[in-house]
Amino acid sequence: MTKALDPHRVALSILSSATLEEARSKLNISRTKFWQLRQKPEIKNALNEISSHIYDESLATVMHDTTENLSILKNLAHGNFSDNQKAFVQLSACKYLMEIASKGYELKALNSRIANLEKIANAS
C-alpha cells in the first residue's frame, strides 16, 4: 500500500514541472495513480491555493516595479531638457502613464470578473 501524498507536494510538483509527465516522475508514482490524484478535490484546492499565492506575489512585484517606473516617468516629464527634447520626453512619459493606468483598470476589472466567477462556482 502506498503512502498518501501531501496535496501541496503534488500541487508544487505539477506547478514546478514543464510537463505533467515530469511532475509524475518527480512524485515517483504510476500514471494511473497520478491521474487519480489530479481528480481529487484536495489536490485541485491545493493547486488553486498555490496558484493564487504565486499570482499575488507576482502582482505585488509588478505593482512595486510600476510604482518605481511611474516615479521615473514623472521625473522625466518634469525634467530639464532642451525645448525639443522636453516636449518629446513629456509626451512619451504621458503616453506611458496613460497606458499603465489603462492596464491597471483592465486588471481591476478582470479581477472583479474572476471573483464573481469564483462566487458562482462555489455556490453551485
PDB file of C-alpha atoms in Angstrom:
ATOM      1  CA  MET A   1       0.000   0.000   0.000  1.00  0.00           C
ATOM      2  CA  THR A   2       1.393   3.382  -0.991  1.00  0.00           C
ATOM      3  CA  LYS A   3       1.595   6.232   1.451  1.00  0.00           C
ATOM      4  CA  ALA A   4      -0.800   9.143   0.810  1.00  0.00           C
ATOM      5  CA  LEU A   5       0.883  12.121  -0.790  1.00  0.00           C
ATOM      6  CA  ASP A   6       0.520  15.602   0.656  1.00  0.00           C
ATOM      7  CA  PRO A   7      -1.764  17.636  -1.667  1.00  0.00           C
ATOM      8  CA  HIS A   8       0.586  20.632  -1.543  1.00  0.00           C
ATOM      9  CA  ARG A   9       3.526  18.436  -2.522  1.00  0.00           C
ATOM     10  CA  VAL A  10       1.582  17.142  -5.522  1.00  0.00           C
ATOM     11  CA  ALA A  11       0.478  20.657  -6.475  1.00  0.00           C
ATOM     12  CA  LEU A  12       4.012  22.040  -6.184  1.00  0.00           C
ATOM     13  CA  SER A  13       5.291  19.198  -8.317  1.00  0.00           C
ATOM     14  CA  ILE A  14       2.732  19.996 -11.015  1.00  0.00           C
ATOM     15  CA  LEU A  15       3.315  23.748 -10.929  1.00  0.00           C
ATOM     16  CA  SER A  16       7.100  23.462 -10.935  1.00  0.00           C
ATOM     17  CA  SER A  17       7.282  20.999 -13.839  1.00  0.00           C
ATOM     18  CA  ALA A  18       7.315  21.705 -17.548  1.00  0.00           C
ATOM     19  CA  THR A  19       5.019  18.744 -18.226  1.00  0.00           C
ATOM     20  CA  LEU A  20       2.637  16.534 -16.290  1.00  0.00           C
ATOM     21  CA  GLU A  21       4.881  13.575 -17.057  1.00  0.00           C
ATOM     22  CA  GLU A  22       7.785  15.374 -15.388  1.00  0.00           C
ATOM     23  CA  ALA A  23       5.589  16.077 -12.353  1.00  0.00           C
ATOM     24  CA  ARG A  24       4.523  12.435 -12.182  1.00  0.00           C
ATOM     25  CA  SER A  25       8.150  11.360 -12.399  1.00  0.00           C
ATOM     26  CA  LYS A  26       9.143  13.700  -9.558  1.00  0.00           C
ATOM     27  CA  LEU A  27       6.493  12.094  -7.378  1.00  0.00           C
ATOM     28  CA  ASN A  28       7.636   8.610  -8.425  1.00  0.00           C
ATOM     29  CA  ILE A  29       4.122   7.272  -8.917  1.00  0.00           C
ATOM     30  CA  SER A  30       2.324   5.440 -11.710  1.00  0.00           C
ATOM     31  CA  ARG A  31       0.411   7.258 -14.432  1.00  0.00           C
ATOM     32  CA  THR A  32      -2.853   5.836 -13.132  1.00  0.00           C
ATOM     33  CA  LYS A  33      -2.175   6.948  -9.558  1.00  0.00           C
ATOM     34  CA  PHE A  34      -1.122  10.383 -10.805  1.00  0.00           C
ATOM     35  CA  TRP A  35      -4.345  10.756 -12.816  1.00  0.00           C
ATOM     36  CA  GLN A  36      -6.393   9.669  -9.797  1.00  0.00           C
ATOM     37  CA  LEU A  37      -4.607  12.178  -7.566  1.00  0.00           C
ATOM     38  CA  ARG A  38      -5.272  15.006 -10.025  1.00  0.00           C
ATOM     39  CA  GLN A  39      -9.019  14.290  -9.823  1.00  0.00           C
ATOM     40  CA  LYS A  40      -9.156  14.691  -6.035  1.00  0.00           C
ATOM     41  CA  PRO A  41     -10.698  17.932  -4.712  1.00  0.00           C
ATOM     42  CA  GLU A  42      -7.904  18.417  -2.164  1.00  0.00           C
ATOM     43  CA  ILE A  43      -5.312  18.396  -4.982  1.00  0.00           C
ATOM     44  CA  LYS A  44      -7.383  20.839  -7.030  1.00  0.00           C
ATOM     45  CA  ASN A  45      -7.755  23.068  -3.960  1.00  0.00           C
ATOM     46  CA  ALA A  46      -4.005  22.955  -3.296  1.00  0.00           C
ATOM     47  CA  LEU A  47      -3.340  23.863  -6.950  1.00  0.00           C
ATOM     48  CA  ASN A  48      -5.725  26.828  -6.699  1.00  0.00           C
ATOM     49  CA  GLU A  49      -4.254  27.936  -3.373  1.00  0.00           C
ATOM     50  CA  ILE A  50      -0.653  27.832  -4.582  1.00  0.00           C
ATOM     51  CA  SER A  51      -1.505  29.374  -7.966  1.00  0.00           C
ATOM     52  CA  SER A  52      -3.324  32.191  -6.192  1.00  0.00           C
ATOM     53  CA  HIS A  53      -0.326  32.772  -3.926  1.00  0.00           C
ATOM     54  CA  ILE A  54       2.028  32.858  -6.926  1.00  0.00           C
ATOM     55  CA  TYR A  55      -0.306  35.301  -8.675  1.00  0.00           C
ATOM     56  CA  ASP A  56      -0.459  37.554  -5.591  1.00  0.00           C
ATOM     57  CA  GLU A  57       3.336  37.562  -5.275  1.00  0.00           C
ATOM     58  CA  SER A  58       3.765  38.327  -8.981  1.00  0.00           C
ATOM     59  CA  LEU A  59       1.197  41.112  -8.818  1.00  0.00           C
ATOM     60  CA  ALA A  60       2.941  42.655  -5.797  1.00  0.00           C
ATOM     61  CA  THR A  61       6.237  42.642  -7.708  1.00  0.00           C
ATOM     62  CA  VAL A  62       4.637  44.219 -10.774  1.00  0.00           C
ATOM     63  CA  MET A  63       2.962  46.887  -8.632  1.00  0.00           C
ATOM     64  CA  HIS A  64       6.256  47.708  -6.921  1.00  0.00           C
ATOM     65  CA  ASP A  65       8.056  47.958 -10.269  1.00  0.00           C
ATOM     66  CA  THR A  66       5.222  50.035 -11.721  1.00  0.00           C
ATOM     67  CA  THR A  67       5.419  52.481  -8.840  1.00  0.00           C
ATOM     68  CA  GLU A  68       9.146  52.913  -9.419  1.00  0.00           C
ATOM     69  CA  ASN A  69       8.608  53.353 -13.155  1.00  0.00           C
ATOM     70  CA  LEU A  70       5.846  55.900 -12.566  1.00  0.00           C
ATOM     71  CA  SER A  71       8.204  57.900 -10.384  1.00  0.00           C
ATOM     72  CA  ILE A  72      10.852  57.819 -13.113  1.00  0.00           C
ATOM     73  CA  LEU A  73       8.302  58.849 -15.765  1.00  0.00           C
ATOM     74  CA  LYS A  74       7.084  61.743 -13.618  1.00  0.00           C
ATOM     75  CA  ASN A  75      10.663  62.908 -13.100  1.00  0.00           C
ATOM     76  CA  LEU A  76      11.261  62.723 -16.850  1.00  0.00           C
ATOM     77  CA  ALA A  77       8.073  64.658 -17.549  1.00  0.00           C
ATOM     78  CA  HIS A  78       9.287  67.484 -15.300  1.00  0.00           C
ATOM     79  CA  GLY A  79      12.993  67.234 -16.126  1.00  0.00           C
ATOM     80  CA  ASN A  80      15.329  69.827 -17.597  1.00  0.00           C
ATOM     81  CA  PHE A  81      15.777  69.177 -21.293  1.00  0.00           C
ATOM     82  CA  SER A  82      16.148  71.325 -24.362  1.00  0.00           C
ATOM     83  CA  ASP A  83      12.787  72.525 -25.699  1.00  0.00           C
ATOM     84  CA  ASN A  84      12.658  69.849 -28.421  1.00  0.00           C
ATOM     85  CA  GLN A  85      13.715  67.029 -26.070  1.00  0.00           C
ATOM     86  CA  LYS A  86      11.432  68.198 -23.282  1.00  0.00           C
ATOM     87  CA  ALA A  87       8.294  68.063 -25.413  1.00  0.00           C
ATOM     88  CA  PHE A  88       9.164  64.602 -26.723  1.00  0.00           C
ATOM     89  CA  VAL A  89      10.051  63.225 -23.279  1.00  0.00           C
ATOM     90  CA  GLN A  90       6.943  64.723 -21.693  1.00  0.00           C
ATOM     91  CA  LEU A  91       4.707  63.343 -24.434  1.00  0.00           C
ATOM     92  CA  SER A  92       6.292  59.878 -24.128  1.00  0.00           C
ATOM     93  CA  ALA A  93       6.019  59.917 -20.346  1.00  0.00           C
ATOM     94  CA  CYS A  94       2.342  60.926 -20.521  1.00  0.00           C
ATOM     95  CA  LYS A  95       1.661  58.204 -23.094  1.00  0.00           C
ATOM     96  CA  TYR A  96       3.213  55.547 -20.867  1.00  0.00           C
ATOM     97  CA  LEU A  97       1.393  56.852 -17.790  1.00  0.00           C
ATOM     98  CA  MET A  98      -1.925  56.595 -19.663  1.00  0.00           C
ATOM     99  CA  GLU A  99      -1.094  53.062 -20.851  1.00  0.00           C
ATOM    100  CA  ILE A 100      -0.221  51.977 -17.320  1.00  0.00           C
ATOM    101  CA  ALA A 101      -3.441  53.480 -15.955  1.00  0.00           C
ATOM    102  CA  SER A 102      -5.431  51.722 -18.667  1.00  0.00           C
ATOM    103  CA  LYS A 103      -3.798  48.368 -17.919  1.00  0.00           C
ATOM    104  CA  GLY A 104      -4.442  48.878 -14.206  1.00  0.00           C
ATOM    105  CA  TYR A 105      -8.130  49.489 -14.887  1.00  0.00           C
ATOM    106  CA  GLU A 106      -8.300  46.395 -17.108  1.00  0.00           C
ATOM    107  CA  LEU A 107      -6.601  44.305 -14.406  1.00  0.00           C
ATOM    108  CA  LYS A 108      -9.016  45.563 -11.754  1.00  0.00           C
ATOM    109  CA  ALA A 109     -11.997  44.701 -13.985  1.00  0.00           C
ATOM    110  CA  LEU A 110     -10.550  41.261 -14.711  1.00  0.00           C
ATOM    111  CA  ASN A 111     -10.014  40.563 -11.009  1.00  0.00           C
ATOM    112  CA  SER A 112     -13.622  41.546 -10.343  1.00  0.00           C
ATOM    113  CA  ARG A 113     -14.871  39.190 -13.056  1.00  0.00           C
ATOM    114  CA  ILE A 114     -12.735  36.346 -11.681  1.00  0.00           C
ATOM    115  CA  ALA A 115     -14.081  36.938  -8.168  1.00  0.00           C
ATOM    116  CA  ASN A 116     -17.665  36.843  -9.493  1.00  0.00           C
ATOM    117  CA  LEU A 117     -16.977  33.611 -11.381  1.00  0.00           C
ATOM    118  CA  GLU A 118     -15.470  32.059  -8.241  1.00  0.00           C
ATOM    119  CA  LYS A 119     -18.585  33.003  -6.260  1.00  0.00           C
ATOM    120  CA  ILE A 120     -20.796  31.387  -8.895  1.00  0.00           C
ATOM    121  CA  ALA A 121     -18.613  28.266  -8.983  1.00  0.00           C
ATOM    122  CA  ASN A 122     -18.599  27.962  -5.184  1.00  0.00           C
ATOM    123  CA  ALA A 123     -22.374  28.467  -4.999  1.00  0.00           C
ATOM    124  CA  SER A 124     -23.069  25.544  -7.339  1.00  0.00           C
TER     125      SER A 124
END
